[in-house]
Coordinates of C-alpha atoms in Angstrom, one line a residue:
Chain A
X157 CA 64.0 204.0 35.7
X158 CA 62.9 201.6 38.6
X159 CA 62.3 198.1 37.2
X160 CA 59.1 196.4 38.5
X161 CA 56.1 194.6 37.3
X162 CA 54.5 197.3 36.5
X163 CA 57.1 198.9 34.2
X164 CA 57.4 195.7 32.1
X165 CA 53.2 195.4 31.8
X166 CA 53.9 199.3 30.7
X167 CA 56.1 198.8 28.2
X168 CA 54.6 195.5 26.9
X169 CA 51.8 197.9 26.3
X170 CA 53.4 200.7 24.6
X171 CA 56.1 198.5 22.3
X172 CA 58.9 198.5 24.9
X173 CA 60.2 202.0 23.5
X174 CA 60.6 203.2 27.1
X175 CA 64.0 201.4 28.2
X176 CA 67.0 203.0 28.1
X177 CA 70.7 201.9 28.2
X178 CA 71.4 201.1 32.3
X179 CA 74.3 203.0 32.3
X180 CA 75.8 206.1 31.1
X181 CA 79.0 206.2 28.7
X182 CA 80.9 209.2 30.0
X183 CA 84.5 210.3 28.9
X184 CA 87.5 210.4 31.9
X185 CA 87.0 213.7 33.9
X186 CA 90.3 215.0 34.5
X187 CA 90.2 214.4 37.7
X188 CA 88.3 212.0 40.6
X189 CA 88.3 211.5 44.3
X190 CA 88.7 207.9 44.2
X191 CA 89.4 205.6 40.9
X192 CA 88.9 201.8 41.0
X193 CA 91.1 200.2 38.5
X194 CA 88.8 196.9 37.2
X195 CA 85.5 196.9 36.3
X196 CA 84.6 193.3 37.2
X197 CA 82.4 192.4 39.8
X198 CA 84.5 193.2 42.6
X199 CA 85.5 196.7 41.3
X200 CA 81.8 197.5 40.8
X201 CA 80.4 196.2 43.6
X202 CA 83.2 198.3 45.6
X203 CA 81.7 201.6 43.6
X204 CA 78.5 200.7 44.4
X205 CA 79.2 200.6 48.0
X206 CA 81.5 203.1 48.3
X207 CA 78.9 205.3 46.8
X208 CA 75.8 204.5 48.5
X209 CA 77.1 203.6 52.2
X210 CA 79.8 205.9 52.9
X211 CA 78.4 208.9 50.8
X212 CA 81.7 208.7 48.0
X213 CA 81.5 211.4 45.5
X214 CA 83.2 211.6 42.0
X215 CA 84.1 208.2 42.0
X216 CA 85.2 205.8 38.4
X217 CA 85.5 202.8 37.6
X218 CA 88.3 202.1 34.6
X219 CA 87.6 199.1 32.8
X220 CA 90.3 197.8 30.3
X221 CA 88.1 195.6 28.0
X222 CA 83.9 195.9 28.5
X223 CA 81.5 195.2 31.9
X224 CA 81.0 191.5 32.1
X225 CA 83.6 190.7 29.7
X226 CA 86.3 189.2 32.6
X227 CA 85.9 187.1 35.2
X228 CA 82.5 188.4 36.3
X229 CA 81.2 186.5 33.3
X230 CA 83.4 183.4 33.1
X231 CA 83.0 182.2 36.6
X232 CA 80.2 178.8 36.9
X233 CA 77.5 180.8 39.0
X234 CA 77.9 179.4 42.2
X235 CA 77.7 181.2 45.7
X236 CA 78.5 179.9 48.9
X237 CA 80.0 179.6 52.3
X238 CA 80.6 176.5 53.0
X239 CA 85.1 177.3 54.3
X240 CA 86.4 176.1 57.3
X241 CA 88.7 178.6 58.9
X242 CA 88.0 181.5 61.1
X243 CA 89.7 184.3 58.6
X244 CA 87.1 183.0 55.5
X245 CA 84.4 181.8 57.2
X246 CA 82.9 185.0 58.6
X247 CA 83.6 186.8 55.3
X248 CA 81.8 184.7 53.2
X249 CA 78.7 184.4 55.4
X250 CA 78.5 188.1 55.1
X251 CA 78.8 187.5 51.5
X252 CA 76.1 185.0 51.5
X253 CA 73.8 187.3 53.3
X254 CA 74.4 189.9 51.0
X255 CA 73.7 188.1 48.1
X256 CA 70.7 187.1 50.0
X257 CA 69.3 190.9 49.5
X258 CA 71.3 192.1 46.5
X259 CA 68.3 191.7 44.2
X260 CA 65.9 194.3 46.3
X261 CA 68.8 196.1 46.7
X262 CA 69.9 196.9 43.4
X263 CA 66.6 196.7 42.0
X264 CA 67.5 194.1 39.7
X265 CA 66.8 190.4 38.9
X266 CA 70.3 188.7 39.6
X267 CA 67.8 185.3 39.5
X268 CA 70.0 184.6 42.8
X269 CA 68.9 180.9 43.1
X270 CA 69.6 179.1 46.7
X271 CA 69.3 175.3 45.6
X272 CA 71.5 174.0 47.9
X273 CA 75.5 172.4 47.6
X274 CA 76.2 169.3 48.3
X275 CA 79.4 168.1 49.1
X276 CA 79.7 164.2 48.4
X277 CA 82.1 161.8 51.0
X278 CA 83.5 159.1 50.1
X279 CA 85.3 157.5 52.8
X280 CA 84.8 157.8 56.6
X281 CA 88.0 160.3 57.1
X282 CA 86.1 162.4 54.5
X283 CA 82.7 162.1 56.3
X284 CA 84.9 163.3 59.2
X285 CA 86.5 166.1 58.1
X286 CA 83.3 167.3 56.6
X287 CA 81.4 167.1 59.6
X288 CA 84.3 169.5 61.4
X289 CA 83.6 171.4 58.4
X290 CA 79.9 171.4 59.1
X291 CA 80.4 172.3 62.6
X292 CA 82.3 175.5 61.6
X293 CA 79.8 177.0 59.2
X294 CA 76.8 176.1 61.8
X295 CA 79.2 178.1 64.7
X296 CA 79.0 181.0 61.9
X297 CA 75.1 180.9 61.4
X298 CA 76.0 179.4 58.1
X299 CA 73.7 175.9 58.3
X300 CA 75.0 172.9 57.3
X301 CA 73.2 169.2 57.2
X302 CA 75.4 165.9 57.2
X303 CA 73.4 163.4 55.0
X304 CA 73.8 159.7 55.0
X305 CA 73.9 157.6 52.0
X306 CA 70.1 157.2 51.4
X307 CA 69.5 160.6 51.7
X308 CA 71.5 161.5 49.0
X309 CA 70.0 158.9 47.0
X310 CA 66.7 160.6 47.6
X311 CA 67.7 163.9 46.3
X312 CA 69.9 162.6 43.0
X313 CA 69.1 159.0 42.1
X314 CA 71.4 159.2 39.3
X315 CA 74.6 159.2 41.2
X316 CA 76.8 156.5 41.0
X317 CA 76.5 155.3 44.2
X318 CA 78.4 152.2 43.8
X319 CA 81.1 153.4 42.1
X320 CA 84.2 150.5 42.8
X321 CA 86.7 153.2 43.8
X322 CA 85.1 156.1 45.0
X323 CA 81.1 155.0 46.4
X324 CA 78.8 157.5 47.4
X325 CA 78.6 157.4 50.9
X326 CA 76.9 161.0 51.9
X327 CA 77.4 164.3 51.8
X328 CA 77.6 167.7 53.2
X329 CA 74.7 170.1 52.6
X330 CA 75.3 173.7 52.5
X331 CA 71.3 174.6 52.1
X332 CA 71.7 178.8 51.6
X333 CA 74.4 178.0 48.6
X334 CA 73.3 178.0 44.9
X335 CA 74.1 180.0 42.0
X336 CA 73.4 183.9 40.5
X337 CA 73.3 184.7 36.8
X338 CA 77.0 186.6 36.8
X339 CA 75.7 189.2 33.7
X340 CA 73.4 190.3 35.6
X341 CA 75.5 190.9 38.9
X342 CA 77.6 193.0 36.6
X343 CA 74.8 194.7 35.0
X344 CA 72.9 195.3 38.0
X345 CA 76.3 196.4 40.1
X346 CA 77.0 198.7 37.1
X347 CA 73.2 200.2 36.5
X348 CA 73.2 200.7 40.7
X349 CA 76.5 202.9 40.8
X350 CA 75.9 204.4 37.5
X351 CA 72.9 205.7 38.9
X352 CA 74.4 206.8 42.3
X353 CA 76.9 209.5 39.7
X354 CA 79.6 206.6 39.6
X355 CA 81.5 206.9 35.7
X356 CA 82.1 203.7 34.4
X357 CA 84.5 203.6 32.0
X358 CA 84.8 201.0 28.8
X359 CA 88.1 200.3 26.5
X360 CA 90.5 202.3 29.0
X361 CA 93.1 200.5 30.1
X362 CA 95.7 201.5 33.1
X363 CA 99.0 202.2 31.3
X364 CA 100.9 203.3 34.5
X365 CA 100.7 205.0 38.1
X366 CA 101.9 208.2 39.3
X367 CA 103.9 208.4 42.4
X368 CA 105.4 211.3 44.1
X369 CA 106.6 210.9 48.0
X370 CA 105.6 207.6 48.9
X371 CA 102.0 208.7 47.5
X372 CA 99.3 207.9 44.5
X373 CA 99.0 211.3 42.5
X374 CA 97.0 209.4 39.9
X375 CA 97.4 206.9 36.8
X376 CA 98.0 207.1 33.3
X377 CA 95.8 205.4 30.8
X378 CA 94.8 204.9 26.8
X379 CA 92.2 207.6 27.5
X380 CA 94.9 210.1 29.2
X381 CA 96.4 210.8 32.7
X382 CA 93.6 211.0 35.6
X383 CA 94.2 212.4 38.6
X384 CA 92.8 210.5 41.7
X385 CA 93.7 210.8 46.1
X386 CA 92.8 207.1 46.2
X387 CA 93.2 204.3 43.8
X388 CA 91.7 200.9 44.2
X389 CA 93.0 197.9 42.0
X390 CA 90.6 195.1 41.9
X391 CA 91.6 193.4 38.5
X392 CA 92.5 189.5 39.7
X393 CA 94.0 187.7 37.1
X394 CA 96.1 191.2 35.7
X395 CA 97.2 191.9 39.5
X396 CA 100.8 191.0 39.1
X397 CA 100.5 193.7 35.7
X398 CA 99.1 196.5 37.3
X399 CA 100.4 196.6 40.7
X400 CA 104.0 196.2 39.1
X401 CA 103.1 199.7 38.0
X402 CA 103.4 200.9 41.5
X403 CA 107.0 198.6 42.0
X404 CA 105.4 196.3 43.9
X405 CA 106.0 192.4 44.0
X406 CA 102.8 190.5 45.4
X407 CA 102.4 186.6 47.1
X408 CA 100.3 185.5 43.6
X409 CA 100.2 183.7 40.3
X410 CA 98.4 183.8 37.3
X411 CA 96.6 180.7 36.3
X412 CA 94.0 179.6 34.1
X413 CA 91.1 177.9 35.0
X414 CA 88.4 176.1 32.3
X415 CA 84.5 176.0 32.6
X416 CA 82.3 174.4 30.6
X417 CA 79.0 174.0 29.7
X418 CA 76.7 171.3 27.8
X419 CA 73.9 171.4 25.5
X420 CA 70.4 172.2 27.0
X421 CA 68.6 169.3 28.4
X422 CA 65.5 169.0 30.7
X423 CA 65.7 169.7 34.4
X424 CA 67.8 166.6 36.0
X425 CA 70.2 168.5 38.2
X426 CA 69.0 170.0 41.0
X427 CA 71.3 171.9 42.9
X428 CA 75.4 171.8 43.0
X429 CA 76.9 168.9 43.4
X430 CA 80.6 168.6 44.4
X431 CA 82.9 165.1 43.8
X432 CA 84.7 164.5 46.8
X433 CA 87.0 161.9 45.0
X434 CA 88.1 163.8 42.3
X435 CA 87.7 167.3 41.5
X436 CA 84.4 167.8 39.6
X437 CA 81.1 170.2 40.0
X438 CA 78.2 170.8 37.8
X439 CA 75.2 172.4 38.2
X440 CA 72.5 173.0 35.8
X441 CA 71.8 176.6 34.4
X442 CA 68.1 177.8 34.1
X443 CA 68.4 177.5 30.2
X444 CA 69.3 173.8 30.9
X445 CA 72.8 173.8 30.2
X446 CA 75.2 171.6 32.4
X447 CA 77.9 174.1 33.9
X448 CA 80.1 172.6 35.3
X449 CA 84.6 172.7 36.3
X450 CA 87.4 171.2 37.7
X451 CA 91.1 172.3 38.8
X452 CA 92.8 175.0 37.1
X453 CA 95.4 173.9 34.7
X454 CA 98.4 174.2 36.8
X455 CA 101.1 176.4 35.1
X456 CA 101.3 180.1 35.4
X457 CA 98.8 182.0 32.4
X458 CA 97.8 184.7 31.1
X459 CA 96.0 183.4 27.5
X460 CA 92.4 183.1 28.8
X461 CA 92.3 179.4 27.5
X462 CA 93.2 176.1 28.7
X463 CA 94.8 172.8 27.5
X464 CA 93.3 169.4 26.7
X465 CA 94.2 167.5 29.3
X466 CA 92.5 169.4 32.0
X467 CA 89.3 169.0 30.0
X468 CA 89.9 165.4 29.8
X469 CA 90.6 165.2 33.5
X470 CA 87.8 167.2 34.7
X471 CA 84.6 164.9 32.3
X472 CA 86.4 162.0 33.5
X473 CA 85.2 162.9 37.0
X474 CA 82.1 163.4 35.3
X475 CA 82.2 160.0 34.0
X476 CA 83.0 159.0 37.7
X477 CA 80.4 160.4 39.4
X478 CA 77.2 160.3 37.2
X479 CA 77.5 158.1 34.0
X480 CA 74.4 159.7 32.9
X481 CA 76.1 162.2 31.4
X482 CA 77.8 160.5 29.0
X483 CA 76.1 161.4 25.5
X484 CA 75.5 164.9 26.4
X485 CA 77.7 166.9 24.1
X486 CA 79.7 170.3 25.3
X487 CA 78.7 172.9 23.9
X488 CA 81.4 175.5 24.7
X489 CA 84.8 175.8 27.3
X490 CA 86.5 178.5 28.0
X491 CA 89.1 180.2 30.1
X492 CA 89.4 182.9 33.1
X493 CA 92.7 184.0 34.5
X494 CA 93.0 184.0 38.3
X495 CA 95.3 185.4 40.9
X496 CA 95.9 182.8 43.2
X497 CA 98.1 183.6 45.7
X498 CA 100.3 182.0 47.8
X499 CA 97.7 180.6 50.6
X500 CA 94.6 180.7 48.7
X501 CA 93.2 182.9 50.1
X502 CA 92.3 186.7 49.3
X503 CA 94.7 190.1 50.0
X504 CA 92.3 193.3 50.8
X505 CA 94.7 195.7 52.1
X506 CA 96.2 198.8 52.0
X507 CA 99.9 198.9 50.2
X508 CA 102.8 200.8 50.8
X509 CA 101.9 204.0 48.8
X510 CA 99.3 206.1 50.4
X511 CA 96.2 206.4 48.9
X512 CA 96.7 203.1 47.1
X513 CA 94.6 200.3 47.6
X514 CA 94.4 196.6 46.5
X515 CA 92.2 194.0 46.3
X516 CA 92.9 190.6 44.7
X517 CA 94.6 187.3 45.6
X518 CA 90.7 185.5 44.3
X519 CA 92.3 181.9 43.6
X520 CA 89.6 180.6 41.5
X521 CA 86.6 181.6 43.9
X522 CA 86.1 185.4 43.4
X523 CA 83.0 185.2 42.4
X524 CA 80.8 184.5 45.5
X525 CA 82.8 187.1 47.3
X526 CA 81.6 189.8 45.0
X527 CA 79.1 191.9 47.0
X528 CA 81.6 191.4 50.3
X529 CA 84.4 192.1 48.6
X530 CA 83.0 195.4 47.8
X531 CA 81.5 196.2 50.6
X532 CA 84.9 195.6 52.5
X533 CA 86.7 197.5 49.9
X534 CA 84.5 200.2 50.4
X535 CA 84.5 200.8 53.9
X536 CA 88.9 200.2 53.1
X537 CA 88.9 203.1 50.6
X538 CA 86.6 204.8 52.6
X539 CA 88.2 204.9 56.0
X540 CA 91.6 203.7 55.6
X541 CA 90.9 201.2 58.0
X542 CA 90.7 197.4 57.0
X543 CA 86.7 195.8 57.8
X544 CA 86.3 194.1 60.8
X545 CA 85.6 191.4 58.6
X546 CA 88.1 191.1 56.5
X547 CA 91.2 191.7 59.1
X548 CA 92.7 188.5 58.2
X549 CA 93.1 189.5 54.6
X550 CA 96.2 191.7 55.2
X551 CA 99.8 191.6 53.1
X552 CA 101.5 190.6 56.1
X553 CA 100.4 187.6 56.7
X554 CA 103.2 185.9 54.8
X555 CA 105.4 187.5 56.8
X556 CA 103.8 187.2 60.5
X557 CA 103.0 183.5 59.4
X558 CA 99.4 184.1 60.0
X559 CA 98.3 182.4 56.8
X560 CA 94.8 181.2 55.7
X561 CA 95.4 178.0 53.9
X562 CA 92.4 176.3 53.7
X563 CA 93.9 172.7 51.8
X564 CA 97.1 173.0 54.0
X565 CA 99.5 172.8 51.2
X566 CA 101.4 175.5 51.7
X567 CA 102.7 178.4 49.2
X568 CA 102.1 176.6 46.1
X569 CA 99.6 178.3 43.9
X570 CA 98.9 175.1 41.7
X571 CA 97.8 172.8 45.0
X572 CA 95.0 175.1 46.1
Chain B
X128 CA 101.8 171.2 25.2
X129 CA 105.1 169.6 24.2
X130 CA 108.3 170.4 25.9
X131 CA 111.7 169.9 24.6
X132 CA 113.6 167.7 27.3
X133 CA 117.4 167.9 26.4
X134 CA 118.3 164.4 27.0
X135 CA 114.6 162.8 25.8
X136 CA 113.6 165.2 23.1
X137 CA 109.5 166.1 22.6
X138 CA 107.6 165.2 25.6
X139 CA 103.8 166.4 26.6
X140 CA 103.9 168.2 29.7
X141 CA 101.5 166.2 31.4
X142 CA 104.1 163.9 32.0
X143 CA 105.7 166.7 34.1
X144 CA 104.9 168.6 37.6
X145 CA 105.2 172.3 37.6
X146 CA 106.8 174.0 40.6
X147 CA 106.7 177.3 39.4
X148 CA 109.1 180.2 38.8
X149 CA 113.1 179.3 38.2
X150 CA 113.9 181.8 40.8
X151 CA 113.1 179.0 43.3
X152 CA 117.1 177.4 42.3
X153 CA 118.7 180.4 44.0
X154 CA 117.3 179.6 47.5
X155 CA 119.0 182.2 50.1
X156 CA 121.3 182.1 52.7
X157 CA 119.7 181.0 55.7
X158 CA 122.0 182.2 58.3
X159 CA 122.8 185.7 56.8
X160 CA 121.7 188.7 58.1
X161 CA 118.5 189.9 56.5
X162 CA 117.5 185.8 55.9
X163 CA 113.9 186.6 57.2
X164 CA 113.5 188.9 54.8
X165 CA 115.0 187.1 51.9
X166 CA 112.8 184.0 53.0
X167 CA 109.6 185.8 52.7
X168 CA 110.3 187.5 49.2
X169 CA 112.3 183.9 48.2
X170 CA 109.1 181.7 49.3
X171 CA 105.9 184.0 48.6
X172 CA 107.0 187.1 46.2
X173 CA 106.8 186.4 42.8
X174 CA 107.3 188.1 39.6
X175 CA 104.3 186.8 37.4
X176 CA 105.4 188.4 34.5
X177 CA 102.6 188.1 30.9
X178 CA 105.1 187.1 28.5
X179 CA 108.6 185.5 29.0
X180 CA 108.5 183.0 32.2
X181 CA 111.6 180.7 33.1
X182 CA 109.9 178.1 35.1
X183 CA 110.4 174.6 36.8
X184 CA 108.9 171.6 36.2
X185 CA 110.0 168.1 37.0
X186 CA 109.8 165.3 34.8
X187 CA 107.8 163.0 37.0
X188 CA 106.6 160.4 34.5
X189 CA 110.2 160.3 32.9
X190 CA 113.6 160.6 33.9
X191 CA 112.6 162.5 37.2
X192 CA 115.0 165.6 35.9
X193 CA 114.7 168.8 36.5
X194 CA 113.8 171.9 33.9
X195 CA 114.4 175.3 33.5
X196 CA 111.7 175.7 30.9
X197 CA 111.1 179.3 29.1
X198 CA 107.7 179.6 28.0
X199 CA 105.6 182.6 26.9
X200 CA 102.4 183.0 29.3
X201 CA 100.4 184.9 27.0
X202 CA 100.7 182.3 24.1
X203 CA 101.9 179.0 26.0
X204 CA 104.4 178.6 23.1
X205 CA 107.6 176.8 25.1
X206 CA 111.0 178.4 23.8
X207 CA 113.5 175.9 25.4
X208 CA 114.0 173.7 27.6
X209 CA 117.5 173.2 30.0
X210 CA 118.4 170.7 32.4
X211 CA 118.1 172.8 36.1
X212 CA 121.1 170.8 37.3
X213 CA 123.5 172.5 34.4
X214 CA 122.1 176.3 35.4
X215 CA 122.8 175.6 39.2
X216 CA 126.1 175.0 37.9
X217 CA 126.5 177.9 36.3
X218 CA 125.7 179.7 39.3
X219 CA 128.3 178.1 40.9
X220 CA 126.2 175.4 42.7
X221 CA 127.7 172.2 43.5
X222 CA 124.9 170.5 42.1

């Protein structure tokens, strides 16, 4: 069924006893021409694309838990590409663009919202290395606006501008950034390829791979063996789990990383705001809710929940930045687990066995990569070749030396 | 989280920096052989097991020792906790 104004004026009409369920529950086929292991945003986006651009027939998509149950619905909503290095930048601009059309695409309302980041400064080192930052995303057709003090005080009066420590003192506008409601990317991602013949797959989790001459036969799983030419593995936080199926070792680490979100409250917030003293964003959701995170906990984690301390360091930023804030009380936190590798930035590559493919490496920004990372995936399974785009994301990076590190800390997962 | 420090008994672990996996002690050989090699897996490869994790962290706020702490991933429960120093030792480090 095509969604449109029309169809919801029909059914208003009639009782709304046309819908139907998006997507169909089928049980494993025996046997597939592609499997992707993960059915997140990335995985789905990936069998959407492969599906619809490069023709791919009897495709799956295995999900271990349910759609939108990972980190496709635990991420805070926010989608830009506002990176600094030539590996990312491009990527993420083709992400953006993406995201741009992904709603007339899929023929679903991902409410993709473009309100505009805004990176705050501090200092005049920070101003600086913002406006190099600024520089690079305009090269890339990204847009970027340096604002001065008052400006920012135009566009959120609440700030605390004065702060003793940390003043306001500008900020870096990323314009095309905002946020997408992340159900709906997986529910429009999964209704798109459902309808293109993809089967998705609920409760079946990978139990192992099979391997014969260097090459993927297939995998086992809690719904029986399948038999697949080409495997895809796009499961972030479990990476580590599932590619140790296939012997291999990768450059990541599994941490946790906590998001919150407040009561409702009237519109105050209008667009994402970034602390450049401490670590800190918020933005406000459509139902009013304050969304808003900080850094991930720090210590390698697989339990889907944080610690205190975190929480306490991340509404102390809060505090810092806009006092305001102070009697609204949080309604929930929770916790997603994310691959972050040794560089921070993402692996899309083939791996040592033949027809085995992976995609992970996240950190804790996945989320506004979904419709490129799938789209690059795609054309990987696809063609065996890597993307133009995404050359930089190879395995051997760490060992050529050609790494991505945006924060130039160096291979330890905890500092990106 | 509380960690069991050997000399100092219960302390919360944000008084501690975490480093990462204990594997990090046995750092290899730099001039053998296949020392590229052993760099790149020693530096960027890691295990990342869900479950059992031996793991450093350094006891910034404290008595600046190091840990070998083992601590379950899944459940964030710590096992134990040993001074680093004493399992370099065992390995036959000077220190």
């Amino acid at each position: 069924m095509r969604y449109s104004i029309f169809q919801v004026l029909k059914e208003g009409l009639t009782g709304h006893r046309g819908w139907r369920p998006v997507w169909r529950e089928p049980t494993p086929q025996a046997e597939y021409d592609t499997i992707i292991i993960g059915g997140g945003g990335h995985g789905l986006a990936t069998a959407y694309t492969l599906a619809k651009v490069y023709g791919g027939k009897r495709i799956a998509v295995l999900e271990k838990g349910w759609i939108g149950g990972g980190n496709v619905g635990r991420n805070t909503t926010i989608v830009r590409a506002n990176y600094l290095l030539d590996g990312n930048q491009p990527f993420y601009e083709l992400s953006l663009k993406l995201w741009e059309g992904l709603e007339q695409d899929l023929n679903y309302n991902t409410m993709v919202s473009q309100r505009g980041i805004l990176n705050l400064y501090h200092s005049d080192a920070q101003r600086d290395a913002y406006r190099r930052r600024g520089n690079a995303m305009m090269l890339h057709g990204s847009g970027a606006e340096l604002l001065d003090r008052e400006q920012v005080r135009e566009m959120l009066p609440f700030l605390n501008f004065d702060n003793a420590r940390f003043p306001v003192r500008g900020g870096l506008l990323h314009r095309r950034g905002g946020t997408v409601r992340h159900d709906a990317v997986a529910w429009g991602y999964a209704r798109a390829a459902a309808a293109l013949g993809v089967d998705i797959i609920q409760n079946c989790a990978v139990t192992g791979m099979t391997i014969e001459n260097g090459r993927i036969k297939g995998i086992e799983t809690t719904r029986g063996p399948i038999r697949a030419a080409k495997v895809g593995c796009a499961v972030a936080g479990n990476s580590s789990r599932v590619m140790a199926m296939a012997g291999m070792r990768l450059p990541v680490e599994s941490h946790v990383l906590q998001a919150f979100v407040t009561e409702g409250l009237k519109p105050v917030i209008p667009n994402v705001i970034t602390f450049g003293a401490g670590h800190f964003y918020v933005s406000q959701s459509d139902k009013g809710g304050l969304v808003f995170g900080g850094d991930i906990d720090g210590y390698n984690s697989y339990a889907q929940r944080g610690n205190l301390p975190v929480i306490e360091d991340v509404v102390e930023g809060g505090m810092a930045l806009m006092p305001m804030i102070g009697r609204t009380r949080l309604l929930r936190g929770w916790g997603g687990l994310v691959d972050m590798s040794m560089d921070g930035s993402p692996i899309i590559d083939r791996t040592p066995i033949k027809g085995l493919y992976f995609n992970g490496g996240w950190c804790y920004g996945g989320f506004k990569a979904t419709p490129a990372s799938g789209h690059v995936f795609a054309h990987l399974l696809a063609t065996d070749t890597p993307h133009p785009t995404a050359e930089a994301y190879r395995f051997d990076r760490f060992r050529t030396g050609r790494l991505i590190d945006e924060k130039g800390v160096g291979a330890q997962p905890n500092l990106h | 989280m509380i960690i069991p420090h050997p000399l100092l008994g219960p302390r919360d672990a944000q008084e501690f920096v975490y480093l990462g996996d204990a594997c990090l002690i046995d750092r290899p050989d730099g001039m053998a052989e296949d020392s590229a090699d052993a760099f790149h897996d020693y530096v960027y490869m890691r295990d990342n097991p869900a479950g059992e994790h031996r793991e450093l962290w350094y006891h910034e706020q404290g008595d600046r020792s190091w840990l070998v702490v083992t601590r379950d991933t899944v459940t964030h429960r710590i096992l134990r906790a040993e001074l680093a120093s004493d399992i370099a030792r065992q390995r036959g480090r000077g220190r």
